[in-house]
Tab-separated table of C-alpha atoms and ligand atoms in Angstrom:
chain	number	residue	atom	x	y	z
T	1162	MET	CA	115.798	205.197	18.273
T	1163	THR	CA	113.805	206.823	21.068
T	1164	GLU	CA	115.620	206.436	24.360
T	1165	ALA	CA	113.609	205.280	27.412
T	1166	HIS	CA	115.568	207.505	29.828
T	1167	ASP	CA	118.339	210.042	29.770
T	1168	ALA	CA	121.656	209.772	31.543
T	1169	ILE	CA	121.287	212.922	33.649
T	1170	GLU	CA	117.990	211.695	35.121
T	1171	VAL	CA	119.655	208.411	36.198
T	1172	ILE	CA	122.777	210.134	37.600
T	1173	VAL	CA	120.717	212.650	39.592
T	1174	ALA	CA	118.505	209.898	41.043
T	1175	LYS	CA	121.547	208.075	42.441
T	1176	ARG	CA	123.367	211.292	43.382
T	1177	ASP	CA	120.407	212.222	45.589
T	1178	GLY	CA	120.455	208.828	47.315
T	1179	GLY	CA	117.491	207.331	45.447
T	1180	THR	CA	116.903	203.781	44.267
T	1181	LEU	CA	117.209	203.201	40.521
T	1182	THR	CA	114.245	201.523	38.821
T	1183	ASP	CA	114.649	198.286	36.851
T	1184	SER	CA	113.979	200.226	33.682
T	1185	GLN	CA	116.628	202.861	34.483
T	1186	ILE	CA	119.224	200.150	35.219
T	1187	ASP	CA	118.462	198.095	32.090
T	1188	TRP	CA	118.578	201.243	29.980
T	1189	VAL	CA	121.767	202.751	31.394
T	1190	ILE	CA	123.801	199.544	30.931
T	1191	ASP	CA	122.462	198.973	27.424
T	1192	ALA	CA	122.876	202.618	26.413
T	1193	TYR	CA	126.435	202.683	27.795
T	1194	THR	CA	127.305	199.537	25.807
T	1195	ARG	CA	125.852	201.222	22.678
T	1196	GLY	CA	127.844	204.424	23.322
T	1197	VAL	CA	124.737	206.565	23.928
T	1198	VAL	CA	125.628	207.113	27.594
T	1199	ARG	CA	129.079	208.687	27.449
T	1200	ASP	CA	132.119	207.772	29.587
T	1201	GLU	CA	131.908	211.011	31.592
T	1202	GLN	CA	128.269	210.302	32.414
T	1203	MET	CA	128.982	206.706	33.450
T	1204	SER	CA	131.897	207.978	35.595
T	1205	ALA	CA	129.520	210.287	37.463
T	1206	LEU	CA	127.042	207.451	37.987
T	1207	ALA	CA	129.782	205.068	39.180
T	1208	MET	CA	130.929	207.698	41.718
T	1209	ALA	CA	127.338	208.221	42.907
T	1210	ILE	CA	127.032	204.430	43.376
T	1211	LEU	CA	130.359	204.349	45.261
T	1212	LEU	CA	129.162	207.102	47.600
T	1213	ASN	CA	125.490	206.128	48.039
T	1214	GLY	CA	125.500	202.346	47.505
T	1215	MET	CA	122.846	200.114	45.971
T	1216	SER	CA	120.121	197.858	47.355
T	1217	ARG	CA	120.346	194.088	46.890
T	1218	HIS	CA	117.685	194.319	44.207
T	1219	GLU	CA	119.503	197.094	42.339
T	1220	ILE	CA	122.785	195.126	42.363
T	1221	SER	CA	121.004	192.025	41.117
T	1222	ARG	CA	119.298	193.942	38.293
T	1223	TRP	CA	122.586	195.708	37.396
T	1224	THR	CA	124.345	192.323	37.202
T	1225	GLY	CA	121.559	190.900	35.034
T	1226	ALA	CA	121.799	193.868	32.669
T	1227	MET	CA	125.563	193.368	32.320
T	1228	ILE	CA	125.042	189.652	31.594
T	1229	ALA	CA	122.423	190.596	28.972
T	1230	SER	CA	124.929	192.905	27.251
T	1231	GLY	CA	126.712	189.831	25.820
T	1232	GLU	CA	126.547	186.092	25.241
T	1233	THR	CA	126.011	183.398	27.867
T	1234	LEU	CA	127.390	179.876	27.652
T	1235	ASP	CA	125.061	176.900	27.826
T	1236	LEU	CA	126.777	173.947	29.493
T	1237	SER	CA	123.602	171.944	30.097
T	1238	GLY	CA	124.477	169.444	27.347
T	1239	LEU	CA	127.543	168.125	29.205
T	1240	SER	CA	127.462	164.610	30.609
T	1241	ARG	CA	128.604	165.748	34.088
T	1242	PRO	CA	127.759	168.605	36.444
T	1243	THR	CA	129.845	171.793	36.393
T	1244	SER	CA	131.474	173.815	39.151
T	1245	ASP	CA	133.852	176.770	39.020
T	1246	LYS	CA	135.973	178.832	41.413
T	1247	HIS	CA	136.846	182.511	41.419
T	1248	SER	CA	139.516	184.099	43.576
T	1249	THR	CA	139.580	187.827	44.181
T	1250	GLY	CA	143.354	187.614	43.724
T	1251	GLY	CA	146.319	187.054	45.968
T	1252	VAL	CA	150.089	186.692	46.011
T	1253	GLY	CA	151.303	183.182	45.197
T	1254	ASP	CA	147.678	182.196	44.522
T	1255	LYS	CA	148.260	179.325	42.121
T	1256	ILE	CA	145.331	177.299	43.496
T	1257	THR	CA	143.430	177.059	40.175
T	1258	LEU	CA	146.285	175.024	38.698
T	1259	PRO	CA	145.991	171.980	40.978
T	1260	LEU	CA	142.288	172.612	41.761
T	1261	ALA	CA	140.775	172.425	38.254
T	1262	PRO	CA	142.267	169.000	37.391
T	1263	LEU	CA	141.551	167.729	40.921
T	1264	VAL	CA	137.840	168.551	40.733
T	1265	ALA	CA	137.656	167.108	37.198
T	1266	ALA	CA	139.341	163.913	38.429
T	1267	CYS	CA	136.562	163.703	41.064
T	1268	GLY	CA	133.880	163.697	38.317
T	1269	VAL	CA	132.802	167.359	38.108
T	1270	ALA	CA	133.642	169.487	35.051
T	1271	VAL	CA	135.442	172.818	35.600
T	1272	PRO	CA	134.792	175.511	32.965
T	1273	GLN	CA	137.176	178.271	33.985
T	1274	LEU	CA	137.372	181.420	31.890
T	1275	SER	CA	140.274	183.350	33.286
T	1276	GLY	CA	142.180	186.602	32.964
T	1277	ARG	CA	145.701	187.926	32.825
T	1278	GLY	CA	147.210	189.659	35.831
T	1279	LEU	CA	147.543	193.385	36.297
T	1280	GLY	CA	149.480	194.788	39.250
T	1281	HIS	CA	150.982	192.779	42.088
T	1282	THR	CA	148.800	189.637	41.807
T	1283	GLY	CA	149.565	187.254	38.961
T	1284	GLY	CA	147.073	186.001	36.403
T	1285	THR	CA	146.321	182.309	35.921
T	1286	LEU	CA	146.777	182.572	32.146
T	1287	ASP	CA	150.227	184.144	32.597
T	1288	LYS	CA	151.211	181.209	34.791
T	1289	LEU	CA	149.980	178.573	32.333
T	1290	GLU	CA	151.586	180.386	29.391
T	1291	SER	CA	154.988	179.639	30.932
T	1292	ILE	CA	154.404	175.979	29.894
T	1293	PRO	CA	156.006	175.470	26.457
T	1294	GLY	CA	153.349	175.347	23.709
T	1295	TRP	CA	150.287	176.034	25.915
T	1296	ARG	CA	147.726	178.379	24.390
T	1297	ALA	CA	145.038	180.366	26.206
T	1298	ASN	CA	142.630	181.047	23.338
T	1299	LEU	CA	140.089	178.387	22.429
T	1300	SER	CA	137.074	178.495	20.131
T	1301	ASN	CA	133.668	177.749	21.673
T	1302	GLU	CA	133.755	174.305	20.027
T	1303	GLU	CA	137.206	173.514	21.442
T	1304	PHE	CA	136.090	174.707	24.889
T	1305	HIS	CA	133.042	172.414	24.923
T	1306	ALA	CA	134.940	169.450	23.462
T	1307	GLN	CA	137.732	169.701	26.072
T	1308	LEU	CA	135.246	170.108	28.902
T	1309	GLU	CA	133.570	166.869	27.808
T	1310	SER	CA	136.763	164.860	27.134
T	1311	VAL	CA	139.162	166.080	29.872
T	1312	GLY	CA	136.689	167.655	32.304
T	1313	ALA	CA	138.715	170.818	32.936
T	1314	VAL	CA	139.431	173.888	30.828
T	1315	VAL	CA	141.262	177.025	31.924
T	1316	CYS	CA	141.302	179.461	29.010
T	1317	ALA	CA	140.957	183.138	28.101
T	1318	ALA	CA	137.506	184.668	28.359
T	1319	GLY	CA	136.461	185.867	24.907
T	1320	SER	CA	135.207	189.417	24.421
T	1321	GLY	CA	131.610	188.163	24.149
T	1322	LEU	CA	130.913	187.709	27.886
T	1323	ALA	CA	129.540	190.809	29.662
T	1324	PRO	CA	131.026	193.458	27.304
T	1325	ALA	CA	129.383	196.183	29.438
T	1326	ASP	CA	131.629	195.109	32.314
T	1327	LYS	CA	134.757	195.281	30.176
T	1328	LYS	CA	133.997	198.904	29.299
T	1329	LEU	CA	132.894	199.860	32.806
T	1330	TYR	CA	135.865	198.186	34.542
T	1331	ALA	CA	138.337	200.130	32.366
T	1332	LEU	CA	136.474	203.343	33.231
T	1333	ARG	CA	136.407	202.586	36.980
T	1334	ASP	CA	140.137	201.926	36.860
T	1335	VAL	CA	140.828	205.564	35.869
T	1336	THR	CA	138.079	207.305	37.882
T	1337	GLY	CA	138.728	206.090	41.439
T	1338	THR	CA	135.585	203.943	41.461
T	1339	VAL	CA	137.011	200.411	41.539
T	1340	GLU	CA	136.393	200.033	45.299
T	1341	ALA	CA	132.573	200.227	45.281
T	1342	ILE	CA	131.331	196.858	46.593
T	1343	PRO	CA	128.160	196.826	44.380
T	1344	LEU	CA	130.355	197.451	41.325
T	1345	ILE	CA	133.012	194.877	42.250
T	1346	ALA	CA	130.396	192.243	43.052
T	1347	SER	CA	128.378	192.822	39.868
T	1348	SER	CA	131.554	192.925	37.753
T	1349	ILE	CA	132.853	189.571	39.005
T	1350	MET	CA	129.469	187.850	39.125
T	1351	SER	CA	128.254	189.019	35.684
T	1352	LYS	CA	131.209	187.217	34.093
T	1353	LYS	CA	130.909	184.131	36.287
T	1354	ILE	CA	127.141	183.751	35.844
T	1355	ALA	CA	127.438	184.276	32.043
T	1356	GLU	CA	129.942	181.406	32.007
T	1357	GLY	CA	127.060	179.045	32.792
T	1358	SER	CA	128.560	176.917	35.583
T	1359	GLY	CA	125.991	175.175	37.814
T	1360	ALA	CA	127.922	175.921	40.995
T	1361	LEU	CA	130.483	178.520	42.005
T	1362	VAL	CA	132.895	178.821	44.914
T	1363	LEU	CA	134.358	182.242	45.676
T	1364	ASP	CA	137.719	182.579	47.401
T	1365	VAL	CA	137.573	186.085	48.850
T	1366	LYS	CA	141.032	187.100	50.019
T	1367	VAL	CA	141.584	189.276	53.079
T	1368	GLY	CA	144.804	190.986	54.170
T	1369	THR	CA	147.700	193.152	53.059
T	1370	GLY	CA	148.174	191.343	49.727
T	1371	ALA	CA	144.450	191.371	48.860
T	1372	PHE	CA	142.042	193.775	47.252
T	1373	MET	CA	140.082	193.801	50.545
T	1374	LYS	CA	142.375	194.573	53.474
T	1375	GLU	CA	139.731	194.257	56.209
T	1376	LEU	CA	137.610	191.289	57.226
T	1377	ASP	CA	134.302	193.197	57.449
T	1378	LYS	CA	134.677	194.599	53.896
T	1379	ALA	CA	135.649	191.167	52.554
T	1380	ARG	CA	132.619	189.645	54.299
T	1381	GLU	CA	130.319	192.276	52.803
T	1382	LEU	CA	131.726	191.585	49.320
T	1383	ALA	CA	131.356	187.815	49.832
T	1384	GLU	CA	127.759	188.133	51.069
T	1385	THR	CA	126.863	190.382	48.132
T	1386	MET	CA	128.354	187.984	45.591
T	1387	VAL	CA	126.790	184.901	47.182
T	1388	ALA	CA	123.373	186.631	47.062
T	1389	LEU	CA	123.881	187.540	43.385
T	1390	GLY	CA	124.824	183.983	42.455
T	1391	THR	CA	121.907	182.549	44.417
T	1392	ASP	CA	119.426	185.002	42.803
T	1393	ALA	CA	120.706	183.929	39.368
T	1394	GLY	CA	120.254	180.208	40.140
T	1395	THR	CA	123.997	179.418	40.483
T	1396	ARG	CA	124.724	177.508	43.714
T	1397	THR	CA	127.292	179.863	45.270
T	1398	VAL	CA	129.361	179.796	48.468
T	1399	ALA	CA	132.375	181.845	49.531
T	1400	LEU	CA	135.385	181.178	51.720
T	1401	LEU	CA	137.148	184.161	53.276
T	1402	THR	CA	140.853	183.267	53.309
T	1403	ASP	CA	143.951	184.935	54.678
T	1404	MET	CA	146.163	186.933	52.317
T	1405	SER	CA	148.411	188.704	54.785
T	1406	THR	CA	151.021	185.981	54.096
T	1407	PRO	CA	151.643	184.839	50.498
T	1408	LEU	CA	150.489	181.325	49.586
T	1409	GLY	CA	152.990	178.490	49.285
T	1410	LEU	CA	156.675	179.177	48.729
T	1411	THR	CA	156.706	180.906	45.328
T	1412	ALA	CA	155.256	183.905	43.473
T	1413	GLY	CA	155.939	184.098	39.739
T	1414	ASN	CA	154.671	182.335	36.655
T	1415	ALA	CA	156.858	179.266	36.003
T	1416	LEU	CA	157.812	179.101	39.704
T	1417	GLU	CA	154.136	178.689	40.598
T	1418	VAL	CA	153.563	176.047	37.909
T	1419	ARG	CA	156.462	174.058	39.368
T	1420	GLU	CA	154.949	174.279	42.857
T	1421	SER	CA	151.502	173.294	41.561
T	1422	VAL	CA	152.959	170.199	39.898
T	1423	GLU	CA	154.523	169.277	43.252
T	1424	VAL	CA	151.056	169.496	44.826
T	1425	LEU	CA	149.601	167.307	42.048
T	1426	ALA	CA	152.388	164.800	42.707
T	1427	GLY	CA	151.212	164.503	46.320
T	1428	GLY	CA	153.716	166.954	47.879
T	1429	GLY	CA	153.978	170.745	47.918
T	1430	PRO	CA	153.465	173.299	50.687
T	1431	ALA	CA	150.834	172.431	53.326
T	1432	ASP	CA	148.859	175.689	52.924
T	1433	VAL	CA	148.470	175.219	49.156
T	1434	VAL	CA	147.280	171.638	49.721
T	1435	GLU	CA	144.876	172.730	52.495
T	1436	LEU	CA	143.240	175.442	50.395
T	1437	THR	CA	143.107	173.287	47.250
T	1438	VAL	CA	141.333	170.488	49.130
T	1439	ALA	CA	138.953	172.894	50.950
T	1440	LEU	CA	137.906	174.607	47.708
T	1441	ALA	CA	137.594	171.250	45.900
T	1442	THR	CA	135.314	169.969	48.684
T	1443	GLU	CA	133.070	173.038	48.266
T	1444	MET	CA	133.063	172.822	44.460
T	1445	LEU	CA	132.114	169.138	44.564
T	1446	ALA	CA	129.380	169.734	47.164
T	1447	GLY	CA	127.951	172.551	45.007
T	1448	ALA	CA	127.699	170.046	42.154
T	1449	GLY	CA	126.042	167.445	44.419
T	1450	VAL	CA	129.104	165.175	44.764
T	1451	THR	CA	129.763	164.381	48.417
T	1452	ASP	CA	131.024	160.787	48.264
T	1453	VAL	CA	134.512	161.481	46.849
T	1454	ASP	CA	137.399	162.644	49.043
T	1455	PRO	CA	139.521	165.126	47.037
T	1456	ALA	CA	142.463	164.683	49.454
T	1457	GLU	CA	142.573	160.975	48.528
T	1458	VAL	CA	142.286	161.707	44.810
T	1459	LEU	CA	145.148	164.214	45.076
T	1460	ALA	CA	147.321	161.684	46.899
T	1461	SER	CA	146.472	158.935	44.345
T	1462	GLY	CA	148.018	160.821	41.385
T	1463	ARG	CA	144.730	160.798	39.402
T	1464	ALA	CA	144.602	164.600	39.407
T	1465	MET	CA	148.105	164.628	37.856
T	1466	ASP	CA	146.823	162.530	34.932
T	1467	THR	CA	144.005	165.055	34.392
T	1468	TRP	CA	146.485	167.959	34.638
T	1469	LYS	CA	148.649	166.425	31.897
T	1470	ALA	CA	145.604	165.852	29.678
T	1471	MET	CA	144.377	169.414	30.322
T	1472	ILE	CA	147.738	170.956	29.400
T	1473	ALA	CA	148.245	168.710	26.353
T	1474	ALA	CA	144.719	169.464	25.042
T	1475	GLN	CA	145.729	173.135	24.786
T	1476	GLY	CA	149.016	172.407	22.961
T	1477	GLY	CA	151.250	172.397	26.045
T	1478	ASP	CA	153.943	169.848	26.855
T	1479	PRO	CA	153.393	168.933	30.515
T	1480	ASP	CA	156.742	167.132	30.648
T	1481	ALA	CA	158.876	169.892	29.086
T	1482	PRO	CA	161.317	171.693	31.388
T	1483	LEU	CA	159.867	174.987	32.628
T	1484	PRO	CA	161.662	178.234	31.794
T	1485	THR	CA	164.008	179.639	34.427
T	1486	ALA	CA	165.213	183.216	34.869
T	1487	ARG	CA	168.739	184.086	33.748
T	1488	GLU	CA	169.757	185.740	37.043
T	1489	THR	CA	169.121	185.101	40.736
T	1490	HIS	CA	169.845	187.092	43.887
T	1491	VAL	CA	169.714	185.560	47.361
T	1492	VAL	CA	168.531	187.512	50.425
T	1493	THR	CA	169.902	185.976	53.618
T	1494	ALA	CA	168.383	186.089	57.093
T	1495	PRO	CA	169.828	189.075	59.000
T	1496	SER	CA	169.477	187.266	62.362
T	1497	SER	CA	168.517	183.900	63.842
T	1498	GLY	CA	165.069	183.225	65.262
T	1499	VAL	CA	161.553	182.462	64.056
T	1500	LEU	CA	160.159	184.021	60.880
T	1501	ALA	CA	157.331	185.924	62.564
T	1502	ARG	CA	155.899	187.694	59.487
T	1503	LEU	CA	156.270	187.622	55.703
T	1504	ASP	CA	154.132	190.305	54.100
T	1505	ALA	CA	152.107	189.309	51.050
T	1506	MET	CA	152.109	192.793	49.532
T	1507	ALA	CA	155.893	193.155	49.840
T	1508	VAL	CA	156.465	189.784	48.147
T	1509	GLY	CA	153.848	190.528	45.461
T	1510	MET	CA	155.400	193.898	44.652
T	1511	ALA	CA	158.885	192.352	44.493
T	1512	ALA	CA	157.707	189.609	42.094
T	1513	TRP	CA	155.983	192.233	39.962
T	1514	ARG	CA	159.077	194.453	39.844
T	1515	LEU	CA	161.218	191.450	38.888
T	1516	GLY	CA	159.077	191.071	35.749
T	1517	ALA	CA	156.477	188.440	36.770
T	1518	GLY	CA	153.613	190.934	36.336
T	1519	ARG	CA	152.759	193.807	34.020
T	1520	ALA	CA	152.395	197.562	34.554
T	1521	ALA	CA	149.912	198.072	31.705
T	1522	LEU	CA	147.495	195.794	29.873
T	1523	GLY	CA	149.288	194.197	26.923
T	1524	ASP	CA	152.816	194.298	28.449
T	1525	ALA	CA	154.815	191.045	28.229
T	1526	VAL	CA	155.650	189.142	31.416
T	1527	GLN	CA	158.775	187.097	32.126
T	1528	ALA	CA	158.030	183.393	32.546
T	1529	GLY	CA	160.906	182.729	34.948
T	1530	ALA	CA	160.741	185.882	37.084
T	1531	GLY	CA	159.512	185.937	40.667
T	1532	VAL	CA	160.288	185.323	44.316
T	1533	GLU	CA	160.921	182.089	46.182
T	1534	TRP	CA	160.925	182.094	49.981
T	1535	HIS	CA	162.721	179.362	51.864
T	1536	ALA	CA	160.818	179.675	55.150
T	1537	ARG	CA	157.190	180.240	56.065
T	1538	PRO	CA	156.019	182.188	59.093
T	1539	GLY	CA	156.601	179.970	62.103
T	1540	ASP	CA	159.762	178.341	60.676
T	1541	ALA	CA	163.150	178.723	62.391
T	1542	VAL	CA	165.733	180.668	60.389
T	1543	SER	CA	169.491	181.014	60.928
T	1544	GLU	CA	171.489	184.188	60.433
T	1545	GLY	CA	173.187	184.137	57.018
T	1546	ALA	CA	171.046	181.314	55.604
T	1547	PRO	CA	169.052	181.969	52.404
T	1548	LEU	CA	165.630	183.484	53.197
T	1549	LEU	CA	164.453	184.588	49.740
T	1550	THR	CA	165.688	184.022	46.200
T	1551	LEU	CA	164.793	186.643	43.595
T	1552	HIS	CA	164.607	185.550	39.932
T	1553	THR	CA	164.678	187.762	36.821
T	1554	ASP	CA	166.119	187.963	33.308
T	1555	GLU	CA	167.132	191.593	33.907
T	1556	PRO	CA	169.490	192.162	36.889
T	1557	ALA	CA	168.732	195.917	36.832
T	1558	ARG	CA	165.382	194.963	38.386
T	1559	PHE	CA	166.905	193.603	41.623
T	1560	GLU	CA	167.319	197.010	43.270
T	1561	ARG	CA	163.643	198.027	43.075
T	1562	ALA	CA	162.524	194.520	44.076
T	1563	LEU	CA	164.771	194.665	47.148
T	1564	GLU	CA	163.258	198.038	48.048
T	1565	SER	CA	159.776	196.419	48.049
T	1566	LEU	CA	160.999	193.811	50.508
T	1567	GLU	CA	162.302	196.380	53.024
T	1568	GLY	CA	160.209	195.987	56.178
T	1569	GLY	CA	158.423	193.036	54.517
T	1570	PHE	CA	159.468	190.405	57.081
T	1571	ASP	CA	160.205	190.124	60.813
T	1572	ILE	CA	162.432	187.617	62.565
T	1573	GLY	CA	161.681	187.318	66.269
T	1574	SER	CA	161.291	184.848	69.084
T	1575	ALA	CA	157.524	184.319	68.948
T	1576	TYR	CA	154.987	183.556	66.236
T	1577	GLU	CA	151.189	183.770	66.487
T	1578	PRO	CA	149.679	181.285	64.008
T	1579	THR	CA	146.561	182.495	62.169
T	1580	PRO	CA	144.106	180.264	60.309
T	1581	LEU	CA	144.197	180.204	56.511
T	1582	ILE	CA	140.436	179.738	56.134
T	1583	LEU	CA	138.749	182.474	58.151
T	1584	GLU	CA	135.021	182.129	57.424
T	1585	ARG	CA	132.491	180.468	55.130
T	1586	VAL	CA	129.595	182.459	53.650
T	1587	ASP	CA	126.595	180.702	52.096
L	650	LIG	N1	137.749	191.891	39.398
L	650	LIG	C1	136.766	192.126	38.516
L	650	LIG	O1	136.550	191.359	37.590
L	650	LIG	N2	136.012	193.234	38.688
L	650	LIG	C2	136.201	194.115	39.682
L	650	LIG	O2	135.482	195.074	39.782
L	650	LIG	C3	137.241	193.853	40.582
L	650	LIG	C4	138.001	192.732	40.419
């Protein structure tokens, strides 16, 4: 086969601060997927993109080329509109669990292809896999059938969606090029657009426990992704939400399922409820549904019925007891006062070191491991009272988890509340 371009020409163009042509972009993604452009050449190009950036048009074309590297789902035959959510990842971020059945119970189908966690933020599939019997892998037929009958599916993304991204993401991970906003935005959006949902809501996390630590970077990422979705014909909005404090009162797989079920039963922590309802409102609006109040549906228990159907459809027993860790260790408050700060990164690292997350792709995770905190910033705490409970099957893990929590919280006399939802980008 005669190649339309060569890799060095494309690398040099971006190295020298130029704009890549549509033909160069289409070729380089296709040739990389075919193995003609080698890893070392793609690494050089990714670094040139990180240093010199890309125009809106280049990012859009790059995303389109990654979508074209694989299959796209066609959900147009469903009897109801579709809407999905993507979070850039946070500590205690279990929102998909109550959100997907809630939106389905409001009449909009949720086709969520999800991933497993790597590092200090947990993966939705890892959380659901703590439910006895639940399976993440569905065939295309099962996916469509469940979307029609239950209205919500959370399952593993097959290898067919955006294979160019799979290869490129693994390369970026080992070449210091993950942080490039054009590459992050095109990576996330190629998978989400290929999934075929009519509308998409992005939850872009900001703060110590998030990928983006600063508001202006998070805003730039959100604006880039919203533009990509809009260009591709997917109605897309983003919420920028705080991730300096972990969400809810738990981080860890089965612990987060338990908390999500509390939310579906009409209780649960106020911040989890607030974010679930805010994202549901956006997802419904994106699908053209504005006459249903998700807060009322949550309180009515109808979302719980959909949750049970969604879990059962994938082999899970929604009423089975959830696994618990064999060992616990309680951290008590060293003084009395107000919990002024609880750091998301410290809690996320502790949960990860207790066995809730994995160090390398393919590692097993512990279903019962994680961290529970008994107070949220702003709550009064008393010296000697339990502040955190650590859970793991392997007590040797406590020491390293406790090290992560050093300096991770402050008890003082004053607390400055900060909003959970910081901005909306559309
Ligand atoms: N998640 C993705 O899917 N891709 C990135 O580049 C970063 C986070």
